[in-house]
Amino acid sequence: MLFVSLRSMRPCYLVLLVLVGLGVTGCNESNVNSPADVKKAAEGPQRFIFITNGDDPYFDVLNAGLQVGAEKFSLADKSLEVVMEKNNATAQGQIDRLRQLVTQADVAGVAISVIQAENVAIVEEMKRLTEKGVPVITVDGDINQKLFSDGRPYYIGTDNSIAGRLLGTAGRKVLESRGVTEGDFIQFTGFTDNDNARARMNGCREAIGENYSEVDRMADSFDHSRARDNVRTALVNHPDVKALVGIWAYNAPAIAEVVAERGVRDQVSIFTFDAAAQAIEHMANGNIDCMIVQNPFEMGVQTVRLLLAMHDGQDAVLTEMFPEFGQPEGDKFTTGLRLIIPDAWENDEDAPISKKDLESAVSAGTLEVLSLSVFREWLKKYGLSSS
Amino acid sequence: MKLWSPFPLHALRRWWPSQNEWSLLVAIVLAIVLTALVDSNHTYFFRPFESLRDIARNSAMLGIFSLGAAVVIIAGGIDLSSGSMIALSGTVCSVTMLALAPTEMMAFKPVGSAVVFIAVLASLLTGFFVGTLHTWLITVVRLPPFIATLATLVGLRSFARALCESSTAVLTPTKSALINVADPAFKVVRDNVWFSVVTFLVLAFFTWLMLSRTVLGRHLKALGGNEQAARLAGIHTENVKWFAYCFGAMTAALAGLFYIANESVAAPVNQGRGHELNAIAAAVVGGCSLSGGVGTVQGTVLGAFFLRVVIDAVSKIIKTGADVYEGLIVGVVVVLAVTFAQGVNGLRHDRRILPGSLGLCTIPVLALLAGSLASMTTGAASGVAAGFTAFIALVALRIWENRSHDKKAQVSNSQ
Amino acid sequence: MNKQAEVAVAMRGITKQFPGVVALDDVTLQVRRGEVHAICGENGAGKSTLMKILSGVHQPDAGELEIAGQSVQFHSTRDAENAGVAIIHQELELVEELTVAANVFLGREPRTRFGFLNDAIAKRKAQELLGLLDASISPEEMTSGLRVGDQQLVEIAKALSLQASIIVMDEPTSALTDAETERLERTIATLRLQGCTILYISHKMDEVFRLADRITILRDGRHVCTVNKTETTASEVTGWMVGREISEHRFRSQQTVGKCLLEVKDLCVASQDSSQSVQLHNVSFRVHAGEVLGIAGLMGAGRTEVLEAIFGASNSQWQGTISLGGQAVSFAHPSDACKAGLVMVPEDRKRLGIFLNLNVTENISICSLFHAIRNGLLSKKAEEGIVAKPMNQIGIKTPSLTASISELSGGNQQKCIISRWLLTKPHVLLLDDPTRGIDVGAKAELYELIDTLCQSGLAVVLTSSELPELLTLSDRIIVMAEGRVTAEFSRDEANEKKIMTAATLA
């Protein structure tokens, strides 16, 4: 019956109908339902969503922290849950995901590790969410604060400049202790225009000093096999390179493997970020000199705490987390950093780095210096294999 | 009652959809209704315009270069390089803007409409160049279209990346793998879905006009239907191919402009990667035949819309981690859609679904597929149950088919 | 009982339907053991379908099949082969990249103890079979290098290797030379002596009457009659096939020859890819208005290459002079030739002529689209108007103007292509084997058409593999062999023997 009546409809009317429908769409841009109505309409638990920048075991650790945080802050009792969405390492992926979240009614809060710090579209979508009353924060990867000062209220994560500087300082100490007072070094990362990568690389370069020159920054777009190829290329193009620096978690094992493959371990020093599971193994085998490790687990826990506080309007928690809010850098909650050194160095006075060396940082609370075995025990305690 | 109109309304009768297109329309409506009901947020009920806006935007962006893919397919060729053309076009546009107004670009300030205009022209011109290159490779160097566009699939993206890095190295303090695009012209396009939708519909209209009501369109169909016969019928096949490939590349270039507006950045590393397959899928689901000569604009438009509705449905129904399953569902849907498009006429009533030993082997494959899908989505127990059920059902189907085949033989024997 | 054993094949009440068409309607056929039984009918009469049912390709919707008195049911060609039925299709089904021996035993390759292929046995047995057929082919030769006639013998050898007692031949001589046809006829005689039963599908009356014992005629899916050869004549059979009498039309009775429209002098083509194309050496001829020039020659003599070179469709460079209406021309592309008034209807309409994705109207209008433009766009009404005239004049039978061209019979498809070109108002018409694969009734109509066109002042150049056709239609005949013109005859001088001699002259 339906088909009969459709057939009798003249085609031009169909076209007009479609055009009218689209027209109404366009006019209805501003006609957004208020958050309160929408919340009433949703069924089931509300969600806190964490959007990563790509897929890496690093984020699994962060997710473990999210889930522990969920238990710790009793999300289930409040009909809330926290889930992680892994992005596909593109900006479009994050934009699409944010757009989807705008239309969904059960979103209680969003945390995102932004993949491109200067991407206007991502910031616009974040703002759109905020306008609807959904709390939005950045975690682990921030937006460019100078350009987008009103993009997000808070950031949780490592202070990547400090982290970079710490790695640079440690690296310098290692090189000096080996008698290498000048030379070239190369840094490896996924994307060079990602905020945390940039901050680390710049910090490292600053802290390592003028005696050493950075000859290249190589990006692999999250492609692990390309990460290895980059190291090979670097060794070929710069046979005299003295140090290789890994910025993202998977760069560390890439560097360690290729260096072992080429048999040049005694000619280069290797210092890296994050403790991927293979990187921990490599350090135990002596293939990595030292690692600056973030605490994604803690990031996860704090993310839940912050989002819950924003959701429920718990101002006391907010003040506690951000005591200097309003001042520059006051909107950042830095999670701790650790410098992991080989067990052999721990009590050796002649080791390149000892706990005394970085006392200032340690006393400021930003750094913990741990030997590898102690670190591994900490991991076991939380059932993690990496950090 | 006759409607007076300067526009030849009776001509629109030719626009009247075929059976395949009606089925697509029904499928779209079904998908939307299904999503509206199954989605626990009932987003389509409570936020119909926002959802439609997003789907419309995505359909328009896909549709623009699906039209190009369809025209190339109808002409008997194939263009695998649309995704890379999108990346290149975005890069060319932003590099041009960067070259003409470097300080403004880096400071995220407007670059002026003249500069934007020139940059857009440069992108479209690049499309023309790429189309010409394709035609030359195919008609003079005699490469099969698959190979020629496969080469540009990888070559153009690499070229775009090189272009991006070398121009940023020269024009900006640091070498970069992407160029941010913050000009208000692009922001306006990004904020208003209108732009892409209207562009798409206007382009679709002119493409329809070209294909069905111009000599060039008829020549395109003839070329796709039988290239040798077309040449012997006096058609300048090289020129027709030139048009087709340029149309394909320039629509991809146009789509590239919308891509960079949407993302506010030209990032040739991954922009549009793999999207040429979506365009080809949209064209084929809409009724284009890969052997050439068959296809309509209406079908392609519906095909693009249908694909985006399905992808949106997946995101709405599987809220978290939807992209893990997206590929699988889109794959299944495309297979079903194309089978339906081809098969309604091709299915003979006496054909068996599980014939011979091939059918026997297919039973465990399908059962395993069903079982593993079910266990991945709902848990091991239900997965085993689903797989088992599928297995039993398929074995029963096979036995039934055998029985009815024997019965038919008996009947004809006794006559 | 004895009488039953004499019947090799009995098909009773066979009915077969395909979507939209009834291919066979209650057909009955009885073939005696050891006879050569001819099956005649126009295209679409159902002969091929009937034979496909016999050989197991299709299953009948109703009816029964008996082989040597025993009721059988074939679910696949394998079943038919096991029952002793082998079919040699019109389109040969050999794998070109394999050797002769491999093709003979394809699917039933002799194996060694360990399961590997036993080439020695295959070669020996193939040699035996080929010897039986008096074929001078080596079993190790590549099939792709064989002439069509030899390929056919390989197919027959394959049938023999199956120990088939019933062999079906579907239009076996359509691609053979006269010599090869004679050899085939001898082969059939040999097979008969061995006790094989042969079903022979053909519409060539001379062959049928030479070879067959009995003739069955099918028309429109129904059995018309079965007669002994001795009790009927060719024209009676043809009459049964088309349902009407075909009169022996006297063609070319009115000849008014005008001035020379096309002159070819010393045309030489040296093609780069030596494998396929023929090289032309100093081909020269003239065609006048109102005249039909026939070009005779064996396959591979270069007839098509000449036409392609003139039309501008050749892939190779040519030298020499081509003059149209007195002016020297050199067409780089068929569209140039068309504009100058010279058009060509190519051979093999399926591959080179029709557009299967377009309908009848669109197939005919493809060369005249510019005349159908109204207000800057193509108008369907104008198109149909343009197409109507030739369709009526030439008499194209189609279910509707927008029917798919694949629904038309071969003859009507060919008429569409001819109309396509006639709409461009040409002066010279080149026809490359226009009646190939067309049934008797349509052929006669085409002959009349060509006659009429000539009378209106066109110059027609016609190639054909059928000598009787050339002799009927042409005013003058030139004969080609291996790229050269070897003879020229006027209508009165020409006869089959002279032409064959000139065609086989090296």
mmCIF file of N, CA and C in Angstrom, chain A residues 22-109:
data_model
loop_
_atom_site.group_PDB
_atom_site.id
_atom_site.type_symbol
_atom_site.label_atom_id
_atom_site.label_comp_id
_atom_site.label_asym_id
_atom_site.label_seq_id
_atom_site.Cartn_x
_atom_site.Cartn_y
_atom_site.Cartn_z
ATOM 1 N N LEU A 22 16.359 19.521 4.876
ATOM 2 C CA LEU A 22 17.714 20.004 5.120
ATOM 3 C C LEU A 22 17.700 21.455 5.562
ATOM 4 N N GLY A 23 16.803 22.213 4.974
ATOM 5 C CA GLY A 23 16.720 23.618 5.345
ATOM 6 C C GLY A 23 16.378 23.780 6.817
ATOM 7 N N VAL A 24 15.420 22.979 7.253
ATOM 8 C CA VAL A 24 15.036 23.062 8.667
ATOM 9 C C VAL A 24 16.219 22.691 9.552
ATOM 10 N N THR A 25 16.984 21.711 9.084
ATOM 11 C CA THR A 25 18.195 21.345 9.813
ATOM 12 C C THR A 25 19.086 22.541 10.023
ATOM 13 N N GLY A 26 19.357 23.216 8.923
ATOM 14 C CA GLY A 26 20.267 24.350 9.010
ATOM 15 C C GLY A 26 19.750 25.413 9.957
ATOM 16 N N CYS A 27 18.448 25.696 9.863
ATOM 17 C CA CYS A 27 17.911 26.755 10.704
ATOM 18 C C CYS A 27 17.934 26.382 12.166
ATOM 19 N N ASN A 28 17.985 25.069 12.416
ATOM 20 C CA ASN A 28 17.856 24.666 13.797
ATOM 21 C C ASN A 28 19.173 24.535 14.529
ATOM 22 N N GLU A 29 20.221 25.105 13.979
ATOM 23 C CA GLU A 29 21.553 25.053 14.592
ATOM 24 C C GLU A 29 21.512 25.397 16.068
ATOM 25 N N SER A 30 20.861 26.513 16.377
ATOM 26 C CA SER A 30 20.954 27.006 17.741
ATOM 27 C C SER A 30 19.912 26.393 18.658
ATOM 28 N N ASN A 31 19.062 25.565 18.076
ATOM 29 C CA ASN A 31 17.941 25.063 18.867
ATOM 30 C C ASN A 31 18.324 23.817 19.645
ATOM 31 N N VAL A 32 19.243 23.961 20.537
ATOM 32 C CA VAL A 32 19.758 22.798 21.253
ATOM 33 C C VAL A 32 18.961 22.606 22.543
ATOM 34 N N ASN A 33 18.657 21.376 22.834
ATOM 35 C CA ASN A 33 17.942 21.104 24.094
ATOM 36 C C ASN A 33 18.812 21.469 25.280
ATOM 37 N N SER A 34 18.226 21.887 26.334
ATOM 38 C CA SER A 34 19.011 22.238 27.519
ATOM 39 C C SER A 34 19.492 20.955 28.179
ATOM 40 N N PRO A 35 20.613 21.055 28.832
ATOM 41 C CA PRO A 35 21.215 19.862 29.416
ATOM 42 C C PRO A 35 20.265 19.136 30.358
ATOM 43 N N ALA A 36 19.496 19.900 31.086
ATOM 44 C CA ALA A 36 18.627 19.269 32.086
ATOM 45 C C ALA A 36 17.602 18.357 31.422
ATOM 46 N N ASP A 37 16.972 18.880 30.349
ATOM 47 C CA ASP A 37 15.975 18.046 29.655
ATOM 48 C C ASP A 37 16.607 16.762 29.160
ATOM 49 N N VAL A 38 17.811 16.977 28.594
ATOM 50 C CA VAL A 38 18.454 15.830 27.958
ATOM 51 C C VAL A 38 18.805 14.772 28.977
ATOM 52 N N LYS A 39 19.275 15.234 30.128
ATOM 53 C CA LYS A 39 19.690 14.246 31.129
ATOM 54 C C LYS A 39 18.505 13.423 31.592
ATOM 55 N N LYS A 40 17.388 14.097 31.679
ATOM 56 C CA LYS A 40 16.200 13.358 32.114
ATOM 57 C C LYS A 40 15.859 12.274 31.106
ATOM 58 N N ALA A 41 16.150 12.564 29.868
ATOM 59 C CA ALA A 41 15.740 11.635 28.813
ATOM 60 C C ALA A 41 16.601 10.392 28.761
ATOM 61 N N ALA A 42 17.833 10.492 29.233
ATOM 62 C CA ALA A 42 18.736 9.353 29.080
ATOM 63 C C ALA A 42 18.410 8.238 30.063
ATOM 64 N N GLU A 43 18.709 7.031 29.596
ATOM 65 C CA GLU A 43 18.540 5.910 30.522
ATOM 66 C C GLU A 43 19.899 5.356 30.847
ATOM 67 N N GLY A 44 20.016 4.552 31.866
ATOM 68 C CA GLY A 44 21.269 3.884 32.142
ATOM 69 C C GLY A 44 22.288 4.818 32.754
ATOM 70 N N PRO A 45 23.461 4.282 33.087
ATOM 71 C CA PRO A 45 24.476 5.100 33.764
ATOM 72 C C PRO A 45 25.027 6.163 32.829
ATOM 73 N N GLN A 46 25.416 7.270 33.439
ATOM 74 C CA GLN A 46 26.085 8.308 32.684
ATOM 75 C C GLN A 46 27.550 7.940 32.584
ATOM 76 N N ARG A 47 28.219 8.507 31.591
ATOM 77 C CA ARG A 47 29.600 8.078 31.360
ATOM 78 C C ARG A 47 30.575 9.233 31.411
ATOM 79 N N PHE A 48 31.719 8.943 31.993
ATOM 80 C CA PHE A 48 32.875 9.817 31.797
ATOM 81 C C PHE A 48 33.673 9.173 30.680
ATOM 82 N N ILE A 49 34.016 9.960 29.679
ATOM 83 C CA ILE A 49 34.727 9.388 28.536
ATOM 84 C C ILE A 49 36.154 9.901 28.512
ATOM 85 N N PHE A 50 37.116 8.993 28.321
ATOM 86 C CA PHE A 50 38.498 9.406 28.128
ATOM 87 C C PHE A 50 38.873 9.112 26.676
ATOM 88 N N ILE A 51 39.261 10.161 25.941
ATOM 89 C CA ILE A 51 39.656 9.962 24.540
ATOM 90 C C ILE A 51 41.170 10.023 24.448
ATOM 91 N N THR A 52 41.776 8.943 23.989
ATOM 92 C CA THR A 52 43.237 8.953 23.865
ATOM 93 C C THR A 52 43.621 9.595 22.535
ATOM 94 N N ASN A 53 44.948 9.727 22.338
ATOM 95 C CA ASN A 53 45.356 10.240 21.025
ATOM 96 C C ASN A 53 45.639 9.088 20.070
ATOM 97 N N GLY A 54 46.028 7.951 20.620
ATOM 98 C CA GLY A 54 46.284 6.785 19.771
ATOM 99 C C GLY A 54 46.165 5.547 20.634
ATOM 100 N N ASP A 55 46.654 4.457 20.089
ATOM 101 C CA ASP A 55 46.550 3.209 20.829
ATOM 102 C C ASP A 55 47.921 2.799 21.316
ATOM 103 N N ASP A 56 48.086 2.677 22.604
ATOM 104 C CA ASP A 56 49.395 2.328 23.151
ATOM 105 C C ASP A 56 49.159 1.725 24.528
ATOM 106 N N PRO A 57 49.983 0.773 24.951
ATOM 107 C CA PRO A 57 49.813 0.196 26.290
ATOM 108 C C PRO A 57 49.862 1.251 27.393
ATOM 109 N N TYR A 58 50.515 2.371 27.095
ATOM 110 C CA TYR A 58 50.547 3.490 28.036
ATOM 111 C C TYR A 58 49.131 3.829 28.488
ATOM 112 N N PHE A 59 48.215 3.833 27.526
ATOM 113 C CA PHE A 59 46.853 4.200 27.874
ATOM 114 C C PHE A 59 46.129 3.089 28.608
ATOM 115 N N ASP A 60 46.592 1.852 28.429
ATOM 116 C CA ASP A 60 45.981 0.781 29.223
ATOM 117 C C ASP A 60 46.300 0.997 30.690
ATOM 118 N N VAL A 61 47.509 1.485 30.961
ATOM 119 C CA VAL A 61 47.869 1.775 32.350
ATOM 120 C C VAL A 61 46.991 2.909 32.869
ATOM 121 N N LEU A 62 46.806 3.905 32.022
ATOM 122 C CA LEU A 62 45.954 5.025 32.401
ATOM 123 C C LEU A 62 44.545 4.523 32.679
ATOM 124 N N ASN A 63 44.101 3.602 31.861
ATOM 125 C CA ASN A 63 42.757 3.043 32.039
ATOM 126 C C ASN A 63 42.652 2.297 33.366
ATOM 127 N N ALA A 64 43.731 1.595 33.717
ATOM 128 C CA ALA A 64 43.725 0.908 35.012
ATOM 129 C C ALA A 64 43.530 1.924 36.130
ATOM 130 N N GLY A 65 44.218 3.058 35.959
ATOM 131 C CA GLY A 65 44.051 4.122 36.946
ATOM 132 C C GLY A 65 42.621 4.647 36.955
ATOM 133 N N LEU A 66 42.026 4.776 35.770
ATOM 134 C CA LEU A 66 40.644 5.258 35.692
ATOM 135 C C LEU A 66 39.716 4.320 36.459
ATOM 136 N N GLN A 67 39.903 3.035 36.254
ATOM 137 C CA GLN A 67 38.989 2.081 36.886
ATOM 138 C C GLN A 67 39.203 2.042 38.399
ATOM 139 N N VAL A 68 40.466 2.137 38.812
ATOM 140 C CA VAL A 68 40.716 2.176 40.261
ATOM 141 C C VAL A 68 40.080 3.430 40.846
ATOM 142 N N GLY A 69 40.215 4.517 40.103
ATOM 143 C CA GLY A 69 39.598 5.761 40.554
ATOM 144 C C GLY A 69 38.083 5.622 40.642
ATOM 145 N N ALA A 70 37.514 4.903 39.681
ATOM 146 C CA ALA A 70 36.062 4.708 39.696
ATOM 147 C C ALA A 70 35.623 4.019 40.974
ATOM 148 N N GLU A 71 36.405 3.018 41.363
ATOM 149 C CA GLU A 71 36.064 2.316 42.618
ATOM 150 C C GLU A 71 36.278 3.206 43.807
ATOM 151 N N LYS A 72 37.434 3.858 43.782
ATOM 152 C CA LYS A 72 37.802 4.676 44.942
ATOM 153 C C LYS A 72 36.761 5.751 45.193
ATOM 154 N N PHE A 73 36.234 6.347 44.141
ATOM 155 C CA PHE A 73 35.287 7.447 44.330
ATOM 156 C C PHE A 73 33.852 6.992 44.153
ATOM 157 N N SER A 74 33.639 5.694 44.192
ATOM 158 C CA SER A 74 32.289 5.123 44.198
ATOM 159 C C SER A 74 31.412 5.648 43.083
ATOM 160 N N LEU A 75 31.918 5.570 41.879
ATOM 161 C CA LEU A 75 31.129 6.077 40.754
ATOM 162 C C LEU A 75 29.845 5.281 40.578
ATOM 163 N N ALA A 76 29.958 3.973 40.822
ATOM 164 C CA ALA A 76 28.799 3.119 40.548
ATOM 165 C C ALA A 76 27.594 3.530 41.389
ATOM 166 N N ASP A 77 27.864 3.956 42.610
ATOM 167 C CA ASP A 77 26.739 4.355 43.459
ATOM 168 C C ASP A 77 26.027 5.564 42.902
ATOM 169 N N LYS A 78 26.771 6.377 42.182
ATOM 170 C CA LYS A 78 26.152 7.590 41.640
ATOM 171 C C LYS A 78 25.669 7.366 40.220
ATOM 172 N N SER A 79 25.594 6.128 39.840
ATOM 173 C CA SER A 79 25.112 5.809 38.492
ATOM 174 C C SER A 79 26.013 6.416 37.423
ATOM 175 N N LEU A 80 27.326 6.294 37.658
ATOM 176 C CA LEU A 80 28.294 6.808 36.707
ATOM 177 C C LEU A 80 29.282 5.696 36.362
ATOM 178 N N GLU A 81 29.902 5.811 35.221
ATOM 179 C CA GLU A 81 30.988 4.890 34.891
ATOM 180 C C GLU A 81 32.013 5.650 34.054
ATOM 181 N N VAL A 82 33.222 5.096 34.011
ATOM 182 C CA VAL A 82 34.261 5.757 33.212
ATOM 183 C C VAL A 82 34.763 4.768 32.161
ATOM 184 N N VAL A 83 34.812 5.217 30.917
ATOM 185 C CA VAL A 83 35.266 4.359 29.817
ATOM 186 C C VAL A 83 36.335 5.078 29.013
ATOM 187 N N MET A 84 37.161 4.275 28.340
ATOM 188 C CA MET A 84 38.225 4.858 27.526
ATOM 189 C C MET A 84 37.957 4.559 26.048
ATOM 190 N N GLU A 85 38.102 5.589 25.214
ATOM 191 C CA GLU A 85 37.958 5.375 23.770
ATOM 192 C C GLU A 85 39.311 5.594 23.133
ATOM 193 N N LYS A 86 39.794 4.590 22.412
ATOM 194 C CA LYS A 86 41.103 4.737 21.807
ATOM 195 C C LYS A 86 40.960 5.346 20.413
ATOM 196 N N ASN A 87 41.658 6.416 20.216
ATOM 197 C CA ASN A 87 41.601 7.084 18.923
ATOM 198 C C ASN A 87 42.539 6.397 17.933
ATOM 199 N N ASN A 88 42.398 6.790 16.673
ATOM 200 C CA ASN A 88 43.192 6.131 15.643
ATOM 201 C C ASN A 88 44.389 6.962 15.189
ATOM 202 N N ALA A 89 44.886 7.812 16.079
ATOM 203 C CA ALA A 89 46.075 8.635 15.785
ATOM 204 C C ALA A 89 45.819 9.684 14.710
ATOM 205 N N THR A 90 44.577 10.088 14.511
ATOM 206 C CA THR A 90 44.327 11.211 13.603
ATOM 207 C C THR A 90 43.507 12.279 14.317
ATOM 208 N N ALA A 91 43.650 13.498 13.823
ATOM 209 C CA ALA A 91 42.861 14.586 14.406
ATOM 210 C C ALA A 91 41.390 14.394 14.072
ATOM 211 N N GLN A 92 41.135 13.931 12.848
ATOM 212 C CA GLN A 92 39.750 13.737 12.430
ATOM 213 C C GLN A 92 39.040 12.762 13.350
ATOM 214 N N GLY A 93 39.780 11.759 13.806
ATOM 215 C CA GLY A 93 39.177 10.779 14.713
ATOM 216 C C GLY A 93 38.694 11.441 15.988
ATOM 217 N N GLN A 94 39.532 12.326 16.547
ATOM 218 C CA GLN A 94 39.122 12.985 17.786
ATOM 219 C C GLN A 94 37.963 13.933 17.519
ATOM 220 N N ILE A 95 38.016 14.621 16.394
ATOM 221 C CA ILE A 95 36.919 15.547 16.075
ATOM 222 C C ILE A 95 35.606 14.777 15.937
ATOM 223 N N ASP A 96 35.658 13.663 15.216
ATOM 224 C CA ASP A 96 34.434 12.878 15.025
ATOM 225 C C ASP A 96 33.896 12.367 16.349
ATOM 226 N N ARG A 97 34.810 11.898 17.186
ATOM 227 C CA ARG A 97 34.379 11.372 18.475
ATOM 228 C C ARG A 97 33.728 12.448 19.326
ATOM 229 N N LEU A 98 34.324 13.624 19.344
ATOM 230 C CA LEU A 98 33.734 14.715 20.117
ATOM 231 C C LEU A 98 32.365 15.068 19.565
ATOM 232 N N ARG A 99 32.261 15.054 18.250
ATOM 233 C CA ARG A 99 30.956 15.381 17.657
ATOM 234 C C ARG A 99 29.904 14.352 18.050
ATOM 235 N N GLN A 100 30.286 13.090 18.044
ATOM 236 C CA GLN A 100 29.345 12.053 18.473
ATOM 237 C C GLN A 100 28.902 12.293 19.906
ATOM 238 N N LEU A 101 29.862 12.671 20.743
ATOM 239 C CA LEU A 101 29.528 12.858 22.151
ATOM 240 C C LEU A 101 28.583 14.023 22.349
ATOM 241 N N VAL A 102 28.703 15.025 21.483
ATOM 242 C CA VAL A 102 27.798 16.168 21.603
ATOM 243 C C VAL A 102 26.349 15.720 21.459
ATOM 244 N N THR A 103 26.123 14.738 20.590
ATOM 245 C CA THR A 103 24.737 14.335 20.370
ATOM 246 C C THR A 103 24.230 13.332 21.383
ATOM 247 N N GLN A 104 25.128 12.773 22.164
ATOM 248 C CA GLN A 104 24.668 11.733 23.081
ATOM 249 C C GLN A 104 24.317 12.326 24.427
ATOM 250 N N ALA A 105 23.270 11.797 25.028
ATOM 251 C CA ALA A 105 22.723 12.415 26.231
ATOM 252 C C ALA A 105 23.337 11.899 27.510
ATOM 253 N N ASP A 106 24.082 10.794 27.426
ATOM 254 C CA ASP A 106 24.531 10.185 28.682
ATOM 255 C C ASP A 106 25.977 10.505 28.998
ATOM 256 N N VAL A 107 26.489 11.613 28.452
ATOM 257 C CA VAL A 107 27.894 11.972 28.674
ATOM 258 C C VAL A 107 27.977 12.901 29.873
ATOM 259 N N ALA A 108 28.712 12.450 30.905
ATOM 260 C CA ALA A 108 28.799 13.253 32.118
ATOM 261 C C ALA A 108 30.059 14.078 32.172
ATOM 262 N N GLY A 109 31.048 13.696 31.389
ATOM 263 C CA GLY A 109 32.305 14.445 31.411
ATOM 264 C C GLY A 109 33.263 13.842 30.408
#
